[in-house]
């Protein structure tokens, strides 16, 4: 047994984050920990690495190869970090030092462990850095070593992070949501890489994720965490096919199953939105002041018609032009060609992040009344009643109108975002990744709300998402976007199935 | 290279704009150099004659371009008030103001960085908290009052320097620099407090960032993480702030010169404005603008050297 965590408790000033947790990782094993946000999975991982802040009280033991890490002195423990146990973090964009060259950041691990790597001279270290960058699948590593993080894409940065975690030849790699910030195709590549490393280098992986389907396909053994406890453990087969605990059952039932939507009856022939030969451009960066500004085509001759009561899914990798298209539909862009014809009034948009898209200084009631402020055809009383009805429609009590956004949970805030879009009585709404920031159980509730609202009101949706199962379940029709072009539905299957993890 | 050429062009354009603004402002504000020189007892004929002599009656643009081309030829004109060329009048005083400003700038850089680092590293300890409060006090006291305190305590009380003692740079350059140190401190102290507080905030902010956690996960110790990772990131925004303090230092030096009795441009600038002595005022203001812009350009280029995210080509 490589790692054995016994009775781990982590307590912050006011709350217990991890409560008497036991788990193990064997040699050459991939172990998954799944749980929703706040379940204590990341805190457990950080405590094994000794990376928690000073205000966290940690008790219990973490035996690594028979040695209790929690009893080591600070400098003894540093010898383990990066060398015996390494860690890959969730945010590749911010986890690298922006002012240090990639090569230096990878090499640093070797320099920090002179007890093992002191016999390497500078050239051998450089060679090892390049070799490691090659292992993680980066092309032209000789060039990458002298680049800075901002010159690399998110996927490349995550590979660099993995190279940093790998170069010390650790026996255990802790990967904390390593693919959550990446789009599906990259996600797939990174997971394949980790699996390969596990098999070739006999490195154990402790894999932390909230994504059930990844854990299911990727791990040898799974722990389910809830509110700081481990509620169930077993092979993916046992956990996903025969969950014993109530919580695990709820969790698994919440996974979108991707059963295609059948009820096409409500879709009428009447169009709410027609996009004809639509292109959108951004100004090209000028080389010098007097250069005539060129432009870059982001959305390229797109045609799309959405009918009343129809839910159209829009799928594509990050940077393909999805968001630009939706901005163009709402008339928020300056430089466009072609036509966007709305056959309904007040098209609305629901955003991804329910935390930052609501004004934190205003009460929910004020926020919800804001879209009605310019309406002169309604009296104050009518407006108030409309707001109360809408709040009820999204499954909340009118009491929330008196609250501030920070007092609501993520799911409640996303309900409010939906209510803002509904309060105008729109017939067409764009939902941009409306559930990807939410936990699975909350995600399920919000998706159900979407379906309910759509059946009740016959609103047409353009539903943007990167989760193929969510889109399948929600939409009557799916269109795929790549490099600014919309592809027809024929290609859908191939592209959506390609991104199945591992 | 392209970058530097562009900067130089911008510098010249800015100076031209400022010269024009000064000229326009002097047209608008009431008062007349000729009247001011001859006094209230002068006859209208005398005034008219002097105005003619000073070319004050020429059309606006003719006067402006005459003056501007004079500047390009290195002819700064003569003072209306004193019968001296502007170059003669300003020469020595310019040196005093310039070196006073530079001295205080170096004091700010040399002292605020270590203080800021210390404040950032001891933020959670009592000593750090106490110093933090002290910097707030220093920041709140205006520099002319700090100057009076310095003269009282270190000059008259502890007798560390002789107040109002001035060495001409021709006699001893280091003596000249030395006698301005108390004044430079008076200008620098509030800025040192401000910059070190800013650095402290940056250190604390950077310490919470994800890349710091990554560095710890590699097995780095606290000192290594601070000096190899946090410090450079935390100092970067300070460079910009330092550039912005230069304009304030120039303004501050004019006041502080008066307090310490230094023969700089401060006194001259104020009296020249009162006497509508346009040639003198314009040269002083253009000179200050020149120093501020050049220093800011240096700071910008420096910033680009440190931060790889800003490429030299943009």
Coordinates of C-alpha atoms in Angstrom, one line a residue, chain A:
Chain A
X1 CA 0.0 0.0 0.0
X2 CA 1.4 3.4 -1.1
X3 CA -0.7 5.9 0.7
X4 CA -3.0 5.2 3.6
X5 CA -5.0 8.1 5.1
X6 CA -6.4 7.4 8.6
X7 CA -8.8 9.5 10.6
X8 CA -8.1 12.7 8.7
X9 CA -9.9 15.7 10.1
X10 CA -9.5 19.2 8.7
X11 CA -11.2 22.1 10.6
X12 CA -11.3 25.7 9.5
X13 CA -12.2 28.5 11.8
X14 CA -15.9 27.9 11.8
X15 CA -16.5 24.6 10.1
X16 CA -15.3 21.1 9.8
X17 CA -14.3 20.4 6.1
X18 CA -13.1 16.9 6.4
X19 CA -14.4 14.6 9.2
X20 CA -12.6 11.3 10.1
X21 CA -11.8 10.3 6.6
X22 CA -10.0 7.0 5.7
X23 CA -8.8 6.1 2.3
X24 CA -6.0 4.2 0.6
X25 CA -4.1 4.2 -2.7
X26 CA -2.2 1.1 -3.8
X27 CA 0.9 1.0 -6.0
X28 CA 0.1 1.5 -9.6
X29 CA -3.5 2.3 -9.0
X30 CA -5.8 5.0 -10.1
X31 CA -8.1 6.0 -7.3
X32 CA -11.0 8.5 -7.8
X33 CA -12.7 10.7 -5.2
X34 CA -16.0 12.1 -6.4
X35 CA -18.2 14.6 -4.6
X36 CA -19.9 17.8 -5.0
X37 CA -18.4 21.2 -4.2
X38 CA -17.8 21.6 -0.5
X39 CA -17.6 17.8 0.1
X40 CA -14.0 18.1 1.3
X41 CA -12.3 16.3 -1.6
X42 CA -9.9 19.0 -2.5
X43 CA -9.2 19.9 1.1
X44 CA -8.2 16.2 1.7
X45 CA -5.8 16.3 -1.2
X46 CA -4.2 19.6 -0.1
X47 CA -3.8 18.3 3.4
X48 CA -1.8 15.2 2.1
X49 CA 0.4 17.6 0.2
X50 CA 0.7 19.9 3.3
X51 CA -0.6 22.8 1.2
X52 CA -3.4 24.1 3.5
X53 CA -3.2 27.5 5.0
X54 CA -2.1 28.0 8.6
X55 CA -5.7 28.6 9.7
X56 CA -6.6 24.9 9.0
X57 CA -6.4 22.5 11.9
X58 CA -5.4 19.1 10.6
X59 CA -5.4 15.9 12.6
X60 CA -5.1 12.2 11.8
X61 CA -2.3 10.5 9.9
X62 CA -1.3 10.1 6.2
X63 CA 1.1 7.1 5.9
X64 CA 3.1 7.3 2.7
X65 CA 5.1 4.2 2.1
X66 CA 4.9 3.5 5.9
X67 CA 6.1 7.0 7.0
X68 CA 3.6 9.3 8.6
X69 CA 3.7 12.6 6.6
X70 CA 2.0 14.5 9.4
X71 CA 4.8 13.9 11.8
X72 CA 7.5 15.1 9.5
X73 CA 9.2 18.4 10.1
X74 CA 8.6 21.1 7.5
X75 CA 11.9 20.6 5.7
X76 CA 11.6 16.8 5.8
X77 CA 8.2 17.1 4.2
X78 CA 9.5 19.3 1.5
X79 CA 11.6 16.4 0.3
X80 CA 8.5 14.5 -0.4
X81 CA 6.7 17.3 -2.2
X82 CA 7.4 17.2 -6.0
X83 CA 9.6 14.1 -5.6
X84 CA 7.5 11.4 -4.0
X85 CA 4.1 13.0 -4.2
X86 CA 3.2 15.6 -6.8
X87 CA 0.1 17.5 -7.6
X88 CA -1.7 18.8 -10.6
X89 CA -4.2 21.6 -10.0
X90 CA -7.5 22.6 -11.6
X91 CA -6.6 26.0 -13.1
X92 CA -3.9 25.7 -15.7
X93 CA -4.3 29.4 -16.5
X94 CA -3.3 30.6 -13.1
X95 CA -1.2 27.8 -11.7
X96 CA 2.1 28.8 -13.5
X97 CA 4.2 31.8 -12.6
X98 CA 3.5 34.3 -15.3
X99 CA 7.0 35.9 -15.1
X100 CA 9.0 32.7 -15.3
X101 CA 10.0 30.7 -18.4
X102 CA 8.4 27.3 -18.8
X103 CA 11.8 25.6 -18.7
X104 CA 12.8 27.2 -15.4
X105 CA 9.5 26.2 -13.9
X106 CA 9.8 22.6 -14.8
X107 CA 13.6 22.5 -13.9
X108 CA 12.9 24.0 -10.5
X109 CA 11.7 20.7 -9.2
X110 CA 15.1 19.2 -9.9
X111 CA 16.9 22.1 -8.3
X112 CA 14.7 21.8 -5.2
X113 CA 15.6 18.2 -4.7
X114 CA 19.4 18.2 -4.7
X115 CA 19.3 15.0 -2.5
X116 CA 18.3 13.1 -5.6
X117 CA 19.2 15.2 -8.6
X118 CA 22.5 16.8 -7.5
X119 CA 24.5 14.6 -9.8
X120 CA 22.8 16.1 -12.9
X121 CA 24.6 19.0 -14.4
X122 CA 22.9 21.9 -16.1
X123 CA 22.8 20.3 -19.5
X124 CA 21.5 17.0 -18.2
X125 CA 18.8 18.9 -16.3
X126 CA 17.8 20.8 -19.5
X127 CA 17.7 17.5 -21.4
X128 CA 15.5 16.0 -18.7
X129 CA 13.1 19.0 -18.9
X130 CA 12.8 18.6 -22.7
X131 CA 12.4 14.8 -22.3
X132 CA 9.6 15.3 -19.8
X133 CA 7.8 17.9 -22.0
X134 CA 8.0 15.4 -24.8
X135 CA 6.4 12.7 -22.6
X136 CA 3.5 14.9 -21.8
X137 CA 2.9 15.3 -25.5
X138 CA 4.1 18.9 -26.2
X139 CA 5.5 19.4 -29.6
X140 CA 8.7 21.4 -30.1
X141 CA 9.8 21.3 -26.4
X142 CA 13.1 23.1 -27.2
X143 CA 11.0 26.1 -28.1
X144 CA 8.6 25.7 -25.3
X145 CA 11.3 25.9 -22.6
X146 CA 12.0 29.4 -23.4
X147 CA 8.4 30.5 -23.6
X148 CA 6.3 32.2 -21.0
X149 CA 2.9 30.7 -19.8
X150 CA 0.8 33.4 -21.5
X151 CA 2.2 32.2 -24.9
X152 CA 0.6 28.7 -24.4
X153 CA -3.0 27.6 -24.6
X154 CA -4.9 26.2 -21.6
X155 CA -4.3 22.6 -22.7
X156 CA -0.6 23.2 -23.2
X157 CA -0.3 24.8 -19.8
X158 CA -2.0 21.8 -18.2
X159 CA 0.5 19.6 -19.9
X160 CA 3.3 21.8 -18.5
X161 CA 1.7 21.4 -15.1
X162 CA 1.7 17.6 -15.5
X163 CA 5.4 17.8 -16.7
X164 CA 6.2 19.7 -13.4
X165 CA 4.4 17.0 -11.5
X166 CA 6.1 14.3 -13.4
X167 CA 9.7 15.3 -13.7
X168 CA 10.6 14.3 -10.1
X169 CA 9.4 10.8 -11.0
X170 CA 6.9 10.7 -8.1
X171 CA 5.2 7.5 -7.0
X172 CA 1.9 9.2 -6.5
X173 CA 0.4 12.0 -8.5
X174 CA -2.6 13.8 -7.0
X175 CA -4.8 15.3 -9.8
X176 CA -7.4 17.8 -8.5
X177 CA -9.9 18.3 -11.2
X178 CA -7.2 18.5 -13.8
X179 CA -9.6 18.6 -16.8
X180 CA -12.5 20.7 -15.4
X181 CA -11.2 24.0 -17.0
X182 CA -10.6 22.4 -20.4
X183 CA -12.9 21.7 -23.3
X184 CA -14.0 18.2 -24.1
X185 CA -11.3 17.4 -26.7
X186 CA -8.5 18.5 -24.5
X187 CA -10.1 16.8 -21.5
X188 CA -9.9 13.5 -23.4
X189 CA -6.3 14.0 -24.4
X190 CA -5.2 14.8 -20.8
X191 CA -7.0 11.8 -19.4
X192 CA -5.4 9.5 -21.9
X193 CA -2.0 11.0 -21.0
X194 CA -2.5 10.3 -17.3
X195 CA -3.6 6.8 -18.0
X196 CA -0.6 6.2 -20.2
X197 CA 1.8 7.6 -17.5
X198 CA 0.1 5.3 -14.9
X199 CA 0.7 2.3 -17.1
X200 CA 4.2 3.1 -18.4
X201 CA 5.8 4.6 -15.3
X202 CA 3.8 2.7 -12.7
X203 CA 2.8 5.9 -11.0
X204 CA -0.3 5.8 -8.8
X205 CA -2.9 8.5 -9.4
X206 CA -5.3 10.0 -6.9
X207 CA -7.9 11.6 -9.1
X208 CA -10.3 14.1 -7.7
X209 CA -13.3 15.1 -9.8
X210 CA -17.0 16.1 -9.7
X211 CA -17.5 14.6 -13.2
X212 CA -19.1 11.2 -12.7
X213 CA -18.5 9.9 -16.2
X214 CA -14.8 10.7 -16.2
X215 CA -14.3 8.9 -12.9
X216 CA -16.3 6.0 -14.1
X217 CA -14.2 5.4 -17.1
X218 CA -10.8 6.4 -15.7
X219 CA -10.4 5.0 -12.2
X220 CA -9.7 1.6 -10.8
X221 CA -11.4 2.3 -7.5
X222 CA -13.7 5.1 -6.4
X223 CA -14.5 6.9 -3.1
X224 CA -17.7 9.0 -2.9
X225 CA -17.5 12.0 -0.5
X226 CA -20.3 14.1 1.0
X227 CA -20.0 16.8 3.6
X228 CA -16.6 15.8 4.7
X229 CA -17.3 12.1 5.0
X230 CA -16.6 9.2 2.7
X231 CA -20.0 7.6 2.2
X232 CA -19.1 4.7 -0.1
X233 CA -16.3 3.0 -1.8
X234 CA -15.8 0.4 -4.5
X235 CA -15.0 -0.3 -8.1
X236 CA -16.6 2.0 -10.7
X237 CA -18.7 -1.0 -11.6
X238 CA -20.1 -1.4 -8.0
X239 CA -20.6 2.3 -7.5
X240 CA -22.3 3.1 -10.7
X241 CA -24.3 -0.1 -11.3
X242 CA -25.2 -1.0 -7.7
X243 CA -24.9 2.0 -5.5
X244 CA -25.7 1.1 -1.9
X245 CA -25.9 4.4 -0.2
X246 CA -28.8 6.8 -0.7
X247 CA -26.5 9.8 -1.5
X248 CA -24.6 7.8 -4.2
X249 CA -27.9 6.8 -5.7
X250 CA -29.0 10.4 -5.9
X251 CA -25.7 11.4 -7.4
X252 CA -25.8 8.8 -10.1
X253 CA -29.5 9.5 -10.9
X254 CA -28.5 13.1 -11.5
X255 CA -26.0 12.3 -14.2
X256 CA -27.6 13.4 -17.5
X257 CA -28.2 10.2 -19.3
X258 CA -28.3 11.7 -22.8
X259 CA -31.6 10.1 -23.8
X260 CA -32.6 12.2 -26.8
X261 CA -35.6 14.4 -26.5
X262 CA -38.7 12.9 -28.1
X263 CA -41.5 15.5 -27.7
X264 CA -41.2 17.3 -31.0
X265 CA -44.9 18.0 -31.1
X266 CA -44.7 21.5 -29.5
X267 CA -42.4 22.8 -32.2
X268 CA -44.3 24.8 -34.7
X269 CA -43.3 25.9 -38.2
X270 CA -43.3 29.5 -37.2
X271 CA -39.8 30.9 -36.9
X272 CA -38.8 33.1 -33.9
X273 CA -35.3 33.7 -35.2
X274 CA -33.8 33.6 -38.7
X275 CA -30.1 34.0 -39.2
X276 CA -29.2 34.5 -42.8
X277 CA -25.6 34.4 -44.1
X278 CA -24.4 36.0 -40.9
X279 CA -20.8 36.8 -40.3
X280 CA -19.1 38.6 -37.4
X281 CA -15.7 40.2 -37.2
X282 CA -13.3 41.5 -34.6
X283 CA -10.8 44.2 -35.5
X284 CA -7.3 42.9 -36.1
X285 CA -4.6 44.2 -33.9
X286 CA -2.8 47.0 -35.7
X287 CA 0.9 46.7 -36.1
X288 CA 1.5 50.5 -36.0
X289 CA -0.7 53.5 -35.5
X290 CA -1.2 54.4 -39.2
X291 CA -1.9 50.9 -40.4
X292 CA -5.3 50.4 -41.8
X293 CA -7.1 48.1 -39.4
X294 CA -8.0 44.7 -40.8
X295 CA -10.5 42.4 -39.3
X296 CA -10.7 38.7 -38.2
X297 CA -13.7 36.7 -39.1
X298 CA -15.0 35.0 -36.0
X299 CA -18.4 33.8 -37.3
X300 CA -18.4 32.8 -40.9
X301 CA -21.5 32.8 -43.1
X302 CA -23.9 31.2 -40.6
X303 CA -27.5 30.2 -41.5
X304 CA -29.8 29.1 -38.7
X305 CA -33.5 29.2 -38.2
X306 CA -35.1 28.5 -34.8
X307 CA -38.8 27.8 -34.5
X308 CA -41.2 28.7 -31.8
X309 CA -41.0 26.1 -28.9
X310 CA -37.9 24.6 -30.3
X311 CA -34.7 24.0 -28.3
X312 CA -31.6 24.0 -30.4
X313 CA -28.3 22.9 -29.0
X314 CA -25.1 24.6 -30.0
X315 CA -22.0 22.6 -29.4
X316 CA -18.4 23.5 -30.1
X317 CA -14.9 23.7 -28.6
X318 CA -13.8 26.8 -26.8
X319 CA -12.9 29.6 -29.1
X320 CA -15.0 28.3 -32.0
X321 CA -17.2 31.4 -32.1
X322 CA -20.2 30.2 -30.0
X323 CA -20.3 33.2 -27.7
X324 CA -19.6 35.6 -30.6
X325 CA -22.6 34.2 -32.5
X326 CA -24.8 34.6 -29.4
X327 CA -23.7 38.2 -29.0
X328 CA -24.4 38.8 -32.7
X329 CA -27.9 37.4 -32.3
X330 CA -28.6 39.8 -29.5
X331 CA -27.1 42.7 -31.5
X332 CA -24.2 43.3 -29.2
X333 CA -21.6 43.4 -32.0
X334 CA -20.5 46.3 -34.1
X335 CA -19.0 44.7 -37.2
X336 CA -21.3 42.1 -38.7
X337 CA -22.7 41.1 -42.1
X338 CA -25.8 39.3 -43.1
X339 CA -29.1 39.4 -41.4
X340 CA -30.5 38.4 -38.0
X341 CA -34.3 38.6 -38.0
X342 CA -36.1 38.3 -34.7
X343 CA -39.8 37.5 -35.0
X344 CA -40.3 38.0 -31.3
X345 CA -39.7 40.9 -28.8
X346 CA -37.1 41.0 -26.0
X347 CA -34.7 38.2 -26.8
X348 CA -32.8 37.3 -23.6
X349 CA -29.6 35.6 -22.5
X350 CA -28.7 33.4 -19.5
X351 CA -25.1 33.3 -18.6
X352 CA -22.8 30.6 -17.3
X353 CA -21.6 32.0 -14.0
X354 CA -24.5 32.6 -11.6
X355 CA -22.0 34.1 -9.1
X356 CA -20.7 37.1 -11.1
X357 CA -23.7 37.9 -13.3
X358 CA -25.9 39.3 -10.6
X359 CA -25.2 42.7 -9.1
X360 CA -24.0 41.9 -5.6
X361 CA -25.1 45.3 -4.1
X362 CA -28.8 45.0 -5.1
X363 CA -31.6 42.9 -3.8
X364 CA -33.1 40.2 -6.0
X365 CA -36.4 42.1 -6.2
X366 CA -34.6 45.1 -7.7
X367 CA -32.6 43.0 -10.1
X368 CA -35.7 41.2 -11.3
X369 CA -37.6 44.5 -11.8
X370 CA -34.8 46.1 -13.8
X371 CA -35.8 44.6 -17.2
X372 CA -39.2 46.1 -16.7
X373 CA -38.0 49.5 -15.8
X374 CA -38.6 50.9 -19.3
X375 CA -42.0 49.4 -19.7
X376 CA -44.6 52.2 -19.6
X377 CA -47.6 49.9 -20.3
X378 CA -47.5 48.3 -16.9
X379 CA -48.3 49.9 -13.5
X380 CA -46.0 49.4 -10.5
X381 CA -48.5 46.8 -9.1
X382 CA -48.6 44.9 -12.3
X383 CA -44.8 44.9 -12.4
X384 CA -44.6 43.6 -8.8
X385 CA -47.1 40.9 -9.5
X386 CA -45.2 39.9 -12.7
X387 CA -42.0 39.6 -10.7
X388 CA -43.6 37.5 -8.0
X389 CA -45.2 35.2 -10.6
X390 CA -41.9 34.7 -12.3
X391 CA -40.1 33.8 -9.1
X392 CA -42.8 31.2 -8.4
X393 CA -42.4 29.9 -11.9
X394 CA -38.7 29.2 -11.4
X395 CA -39.5 27.3 -8.2
X396 CA -38.6 29.9 -5.6
X397 CA -40.6 31.6 -2.9
X398 CA -41.3 35.3 -3.1
X399 CA -39.3 35.9 0.1
X400 CA -36.1 35.7 -2.0
X401 CA -37.0 39.1 -3.5
X402 CA -35.8 40.7 -0.2
X403 CA -32.4 38.9 -0.3
X404 CA -29.0 39.7 -1.7
X405 CA -27.4 37.4 -4.3
X406 CA -24.7 36.3 -1.8
X407 CA -27.3 34.9 0.4
X408 CA -28.4 32.4 -2.2
X409 CA -26.9 29.2 -3.3
X410 CA -25.5 28.6 -6.8
X411 CA -28.6 26.8 -7.9
X412 CA -30.9 29.5 -6.6
X413 CA -28.9 32.2 -8.3
X414 CA -29.2 30.4 -11.6
X415 CA -32.9 30.2 -11.1
X416 CA -32.9 34.0 -10.6
X417 CA -30.9 34.3 -13.9
X418 CA -33.6 32.3 -15.6
X419 CA -36.3 34.4 -14.0
X420 CA -34.6 37.6 -15.3
X421 CA -34.8 36.1 -18.8
X422 CA -38.4 35.1 -18.3
X423 CA -39.8 38.3 -16.7
X424 CA -40.1 40.1 -20.0
X425 CA -42.2 37.4 -21.5
X426 CA -39.7 36.6 -24.2
X427 CA -40.3 34.0 -26.8
X428 CA -36.6 33.4 -27.5
X429 CA -33.8 32.9 -24.9
X430 CA -30.1 32.1 -25.4
X431 CA -28.6 30.0 -22.6
X432 CA -24.8 30.0 -22.6
X433 CA -23.5 27.0 -20.6
X434 CA -26.2 27.6 -18.0
X435 CA -25.4 24.5 -15.9
X436 CA -21.7 23.9 -16.3
X437 CA -20.8 25.8 -13.2
X438 CA -23.2 23.7 -11.1
X439 CA -22.9 20.5 -9.2
X440 CA -24.6 17.4 -10.8
X441 CA -27.6 17.3 -8.4
X442 CA -28.3 21.0 -8.8
X443 CA -27.6 20.7 -12.5
X444 CA -30.3 18.1 -12.8
X445 CA -32.8 20.4 -11.0
X446 CA -32.0 23.3 -13.2
X447 CA -32.3 21.2 -16.4
X448 CA -35.7 20.0 -15.2
X449 CA -36.7 23.6 -14.6
X450 CA -35.6 24.4 -18.2
X451 CA -37.8 21.6 -19.6
X452 CA -40.7 22.6 -17.4
X453 CA -40.5 26.3 -18.4
X454 CA -40.2 25.4 -22.0
X455 CA -43.3 23.1 -21.9
X456 CA -45.3 25.7 -20.1
X457 CA -44.4 28.8 -22.1
X458 CA -43.3 27.4 -25.5
X459 CA -40.2 29.5 -25.4
X460 CA -37.5 28.7 -28.0
X461 CA -34.0 28.2 -26.7
X462 CA -30.6 28.3 -28.2
X463 CA -28.8 26.1 -25.7
X464 CA -25.0 26.4 -25.7
X465 CA -23.1 23.6 -23.9
X466 CA -20.0 21.4 -24.2
X467 CA -21.7 18.5 -22.3
X468 CA -23.0 16.2 -25.0
X469 CA -25.4 14.4 -22.6
X470 CA -26.9 17.6 -21.4
X471 CA -27.5 18.8 -25.0
X472 CA -28.9 15.5 -26.1
X473 CA -31.4 15.5 -23.2
X474 CA -32.4 19.1 -23.6
X475 CA -32.6 19.8 -27.3
X476 CA -34.7 18.9 -30.3
X477 CA -31.9 19.6 -32.6
X478 CA -28.1 20.0 -32.3
X479 CA -25.8 22.1 -34.5
X480 CA -22.1 22.0 -34.2
X481 CA -19.8 24.9 -34.6
X482 CA -16.1 24.8 -35.6
X483 CA -13.9 27.7 -36.7
X484 CA -16.8 30.0 -37.0
X485 CA -18.8 27.8 -39.3
X486 CA -22.0 25.9 -38.4
X487 CA -21.9 22.3 -39.6
X488 CA -25.0 20.4 -40.4
X489 CA -26.5 17.8 -38.2
X490 CA -24.9 14.9 -40.1
X491 CA -21.5 15.6 -38.4
X492 CA -23.0 15.8 -35.0
X493 CA -22.7 12.1 -34.1
X494 CA -19.1 11.8 -35.0
X495 CA -18.0 14.9 -33.1
X496 CA -20.0 14.3 -30.0
X497 CA -19.0 10.7 -29.6
X498 CA -15.3 11.5 -30.2
X499 CA -15.1 13.4 -26.9
X500 CA -16.2 10.5 -24.8
X501 CA -13.6 10.4 -22.0
X502 CA -11.0 7.7 -22.5

